[in-house]
Short mmCIF file of C-alpha atoms in Angstrom, two decimals:
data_model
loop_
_atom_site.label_atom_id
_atom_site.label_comp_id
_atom_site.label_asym_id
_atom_site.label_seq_id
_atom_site.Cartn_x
_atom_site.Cartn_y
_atom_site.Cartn_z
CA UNK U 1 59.13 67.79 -15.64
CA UNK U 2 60.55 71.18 -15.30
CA UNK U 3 62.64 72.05 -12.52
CA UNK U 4 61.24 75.15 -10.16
CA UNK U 5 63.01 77.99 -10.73
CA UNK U 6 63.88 79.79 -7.02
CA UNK U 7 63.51 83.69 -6.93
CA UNK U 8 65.97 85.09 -4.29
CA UNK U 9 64.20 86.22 -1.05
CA UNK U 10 65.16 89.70 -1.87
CA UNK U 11 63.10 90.24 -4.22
CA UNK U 12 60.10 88.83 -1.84
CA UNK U 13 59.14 92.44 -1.61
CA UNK U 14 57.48 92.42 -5.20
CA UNK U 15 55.42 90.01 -4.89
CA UNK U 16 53.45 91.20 -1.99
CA UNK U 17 51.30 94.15 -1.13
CA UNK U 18 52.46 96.90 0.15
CA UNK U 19 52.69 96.84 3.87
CA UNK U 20 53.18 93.02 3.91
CA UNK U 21 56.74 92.49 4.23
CA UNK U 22 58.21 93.41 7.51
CA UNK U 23 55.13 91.12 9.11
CA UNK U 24 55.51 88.04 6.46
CA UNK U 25 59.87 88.13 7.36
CA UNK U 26 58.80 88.14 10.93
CA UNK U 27 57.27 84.82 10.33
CA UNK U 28 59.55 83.39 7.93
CA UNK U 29 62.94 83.99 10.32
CA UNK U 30 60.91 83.07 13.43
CA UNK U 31 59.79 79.71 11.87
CA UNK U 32 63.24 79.22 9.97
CA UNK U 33 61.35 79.17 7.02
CA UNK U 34 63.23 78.28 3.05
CA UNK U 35 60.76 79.94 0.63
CA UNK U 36 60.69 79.12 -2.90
CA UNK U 37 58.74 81.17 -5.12
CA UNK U 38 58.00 78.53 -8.44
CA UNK U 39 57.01 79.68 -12.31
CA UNK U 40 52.72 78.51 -12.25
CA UNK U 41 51.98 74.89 -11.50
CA UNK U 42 48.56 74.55 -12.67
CA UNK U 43 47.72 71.74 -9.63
CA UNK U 44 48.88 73.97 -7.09
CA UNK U 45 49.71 77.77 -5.99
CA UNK U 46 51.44 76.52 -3.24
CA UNK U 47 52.98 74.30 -0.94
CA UNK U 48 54.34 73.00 2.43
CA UNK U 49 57.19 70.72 3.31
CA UNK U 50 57.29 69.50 7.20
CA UNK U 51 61.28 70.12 8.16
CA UNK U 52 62.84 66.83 8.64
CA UNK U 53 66.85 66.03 9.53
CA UNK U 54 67.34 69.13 10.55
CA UNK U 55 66.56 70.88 7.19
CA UNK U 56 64.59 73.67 7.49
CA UNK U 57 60.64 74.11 6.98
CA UNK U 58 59.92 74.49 3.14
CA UNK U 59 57.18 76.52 1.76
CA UNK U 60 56.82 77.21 -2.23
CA UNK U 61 54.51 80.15 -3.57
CA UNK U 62 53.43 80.15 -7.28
CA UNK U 63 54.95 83.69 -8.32
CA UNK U 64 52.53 84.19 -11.13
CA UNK U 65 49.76 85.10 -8.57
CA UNK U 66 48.79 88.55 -7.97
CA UNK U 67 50.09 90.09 -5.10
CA UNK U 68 47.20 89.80 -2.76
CA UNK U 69 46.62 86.08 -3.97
CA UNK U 70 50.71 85.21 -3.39
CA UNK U 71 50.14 87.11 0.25
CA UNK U 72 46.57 84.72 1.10
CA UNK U 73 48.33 81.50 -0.26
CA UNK U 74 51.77 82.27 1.30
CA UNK U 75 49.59 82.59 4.56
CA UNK U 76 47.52 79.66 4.00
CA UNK U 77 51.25 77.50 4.11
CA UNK U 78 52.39 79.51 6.80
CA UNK U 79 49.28 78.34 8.56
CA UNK U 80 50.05 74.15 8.07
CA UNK U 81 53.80 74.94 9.55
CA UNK U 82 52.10 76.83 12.55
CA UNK U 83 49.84 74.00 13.44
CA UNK U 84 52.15 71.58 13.42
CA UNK U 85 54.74 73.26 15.64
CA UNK U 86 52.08 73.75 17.46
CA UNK U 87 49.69 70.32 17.57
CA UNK U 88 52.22 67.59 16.18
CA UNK U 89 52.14 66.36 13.01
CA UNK U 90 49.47 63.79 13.18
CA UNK U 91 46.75 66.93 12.81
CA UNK U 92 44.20 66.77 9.93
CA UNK U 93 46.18 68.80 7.17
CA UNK U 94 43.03 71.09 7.13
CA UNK U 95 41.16 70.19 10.02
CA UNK U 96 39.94 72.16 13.63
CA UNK U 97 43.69 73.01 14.28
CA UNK U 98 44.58 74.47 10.95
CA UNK U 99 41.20 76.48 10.90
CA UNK U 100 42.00 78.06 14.01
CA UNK U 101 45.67 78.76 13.14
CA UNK U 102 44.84 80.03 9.87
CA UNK U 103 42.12 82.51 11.07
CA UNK U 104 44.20 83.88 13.39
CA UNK U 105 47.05 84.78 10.81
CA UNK U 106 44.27 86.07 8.60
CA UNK U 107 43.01 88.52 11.40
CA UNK U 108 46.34 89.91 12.28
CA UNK U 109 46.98 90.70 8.65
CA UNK U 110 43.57 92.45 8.19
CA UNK U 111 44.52 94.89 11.21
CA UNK U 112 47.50 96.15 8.84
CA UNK U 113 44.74 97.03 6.36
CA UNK U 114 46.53 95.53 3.53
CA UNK U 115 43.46 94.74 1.36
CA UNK U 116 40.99 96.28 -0.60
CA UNK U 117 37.31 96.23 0.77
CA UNK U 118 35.97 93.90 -1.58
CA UNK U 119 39.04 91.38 -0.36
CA UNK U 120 38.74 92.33 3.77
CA UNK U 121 34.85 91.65 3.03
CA UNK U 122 35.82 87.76 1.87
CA UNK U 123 38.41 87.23 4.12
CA UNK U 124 36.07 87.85 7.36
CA UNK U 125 33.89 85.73 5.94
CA UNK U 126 36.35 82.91 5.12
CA UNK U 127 37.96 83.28 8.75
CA UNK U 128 35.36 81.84 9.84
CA UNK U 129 34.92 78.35 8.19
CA UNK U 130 38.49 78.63 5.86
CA UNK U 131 38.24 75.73 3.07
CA UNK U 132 41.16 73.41 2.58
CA UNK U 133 42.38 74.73 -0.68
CA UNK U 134 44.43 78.39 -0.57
CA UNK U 135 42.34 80.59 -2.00
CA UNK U 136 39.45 77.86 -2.25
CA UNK U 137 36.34 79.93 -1.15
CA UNK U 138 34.52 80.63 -4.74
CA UNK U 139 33.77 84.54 -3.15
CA UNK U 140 37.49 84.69 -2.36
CA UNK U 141 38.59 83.77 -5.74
CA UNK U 142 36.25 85.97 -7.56
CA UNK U 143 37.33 89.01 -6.44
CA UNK U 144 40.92 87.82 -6.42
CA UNK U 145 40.60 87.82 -9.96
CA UNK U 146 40.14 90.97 -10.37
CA UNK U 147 43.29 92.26 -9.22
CA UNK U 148 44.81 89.59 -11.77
CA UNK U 149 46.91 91.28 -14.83
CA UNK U 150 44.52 91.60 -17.47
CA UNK U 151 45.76 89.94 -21.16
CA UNK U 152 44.35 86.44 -21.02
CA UNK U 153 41.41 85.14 -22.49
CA UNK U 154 40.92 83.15 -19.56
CA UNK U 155 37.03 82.49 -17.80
CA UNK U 156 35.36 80.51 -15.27
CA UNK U 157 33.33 78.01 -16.34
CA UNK U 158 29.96 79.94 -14.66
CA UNK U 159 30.81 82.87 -17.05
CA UNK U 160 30.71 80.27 -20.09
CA UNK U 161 27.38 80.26 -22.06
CA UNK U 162 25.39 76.91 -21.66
CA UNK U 163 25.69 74.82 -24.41
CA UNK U 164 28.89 77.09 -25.24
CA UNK U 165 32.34 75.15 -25.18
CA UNK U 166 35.64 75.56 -23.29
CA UNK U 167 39.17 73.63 -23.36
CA UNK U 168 41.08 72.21 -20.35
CA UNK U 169 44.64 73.39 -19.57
CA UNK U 170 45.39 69.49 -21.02
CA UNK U 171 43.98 70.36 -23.77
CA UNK U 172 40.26 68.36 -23.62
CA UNK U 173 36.73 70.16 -24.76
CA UNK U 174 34.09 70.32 -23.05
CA UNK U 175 30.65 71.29 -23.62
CA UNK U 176 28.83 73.53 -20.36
CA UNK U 177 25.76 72.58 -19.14
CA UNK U 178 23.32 73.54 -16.21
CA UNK U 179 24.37 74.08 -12.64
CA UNK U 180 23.83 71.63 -10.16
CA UNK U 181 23.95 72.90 -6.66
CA UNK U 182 27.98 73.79 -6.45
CA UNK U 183 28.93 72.42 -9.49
CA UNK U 184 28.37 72.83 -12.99
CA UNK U 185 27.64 69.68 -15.09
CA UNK U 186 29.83 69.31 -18.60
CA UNK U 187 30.29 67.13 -21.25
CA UNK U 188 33.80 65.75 -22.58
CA UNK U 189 33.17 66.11 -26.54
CA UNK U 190 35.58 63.43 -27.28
CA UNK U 191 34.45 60.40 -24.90
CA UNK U 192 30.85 61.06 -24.04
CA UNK U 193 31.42 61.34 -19.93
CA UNK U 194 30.17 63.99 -17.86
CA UNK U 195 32.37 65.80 -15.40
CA UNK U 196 31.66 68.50 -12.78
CA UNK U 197 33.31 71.68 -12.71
CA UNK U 198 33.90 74.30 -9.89
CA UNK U 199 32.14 77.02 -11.44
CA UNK U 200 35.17 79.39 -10.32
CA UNK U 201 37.18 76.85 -12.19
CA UNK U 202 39.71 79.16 -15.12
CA UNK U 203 39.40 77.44 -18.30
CA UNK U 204 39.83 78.83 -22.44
CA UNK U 205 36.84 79.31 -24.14
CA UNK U 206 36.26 77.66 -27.63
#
């Protein structure tokens, strides 16, 4: 397993829009805050670690994200170490608490008008029922995407053909089929099952 690799916090500037910084330091000196910014982890584009024995609150951002998905993940964390200052730790992770918390730090970085239209437009709409994954509303990540450095032959598995094929970031095939509601049944070539797939999932086509 590969060790993460910490930026400094210096460099914290260029990886978020511009406009973000003074108002994400705020938070992270405020909250004592150690933020590590990690090469891609495919499970996760970020993370949260409760402070305990008087270490300080830890919060890790994937730094392969594009600026304005590293801002909406970083505040997504920021938004579990809120609540539980706030409500004690025996909260939901993402339950009524974290909603609230997490719309709230979503509103007050809208008013610095940090983000494009077409992101502002998702992000009211996601304040108002947020999903427990950063960056998990399938509107949110569409648009995110296109702010994403172009050069990969990445898709999402709605903009695969039926019938056409795709590989895993383990390496397994898959075969698309039809949509089902909010997911999008497949077929494992090698074993027969049949999974379902986000259809905002990022997968290579074959």
């Amino acid at each position: 397993m590969r060790k993460k690799k910490e930026a400094p916090l210096g460099t914290l500037n260029h990886y978020l829009p511009p406009g973000a910084y003074h108002t994400v330091m705020q938070y992270l000196q405020h909250y004592k805050v150690h933020l590590t910014i990690t090469k891609e982890r495919r499970s996760v584009l970020g993370d949260y670690r409760f402070a305990v024995h008087g270490k300080n609150h830890r919060i890790s951002v994937n730094g392969n994200l594009n600026a304005f998905a590293f801002l909406i993940t970083l505040l997504h964390e920021l938004a579990h170490l809120i609540a539980f200052e706030k409500y004690g730790n025996r909260i939901a992770s993402h339950g009524k608490e974290w909603k609230m918390v997490y719309g709230e730090i979503l509103h007050q970085f809208l008013l610095l008008d940090l983000f494009p239209p077409d992101i502002a437009g998702e992000i009211k709409t996601t304040m108002h029922s947020p999903a427990a994954g950063s960056c998990a509303e399938d509107g949110l990540i569409r648009v995110l995407r296109k702010y994403d450095q172009k050069g990969n032959n990445k898709k999402l598995v709605e903009e695969i053909d039926v019938n056409g094929s795709f590989q895993t970031d383990d390496g397994r095939i898959f075969k698309r089929g039809d949509r089902l509601r909010k997911r999008i049944r497949c077929l494992e070539i090698k074993t027969g099952k049949i999974y379902l797939f986000s259809p905002v999932y990022e997968v290579t086509p074959v």
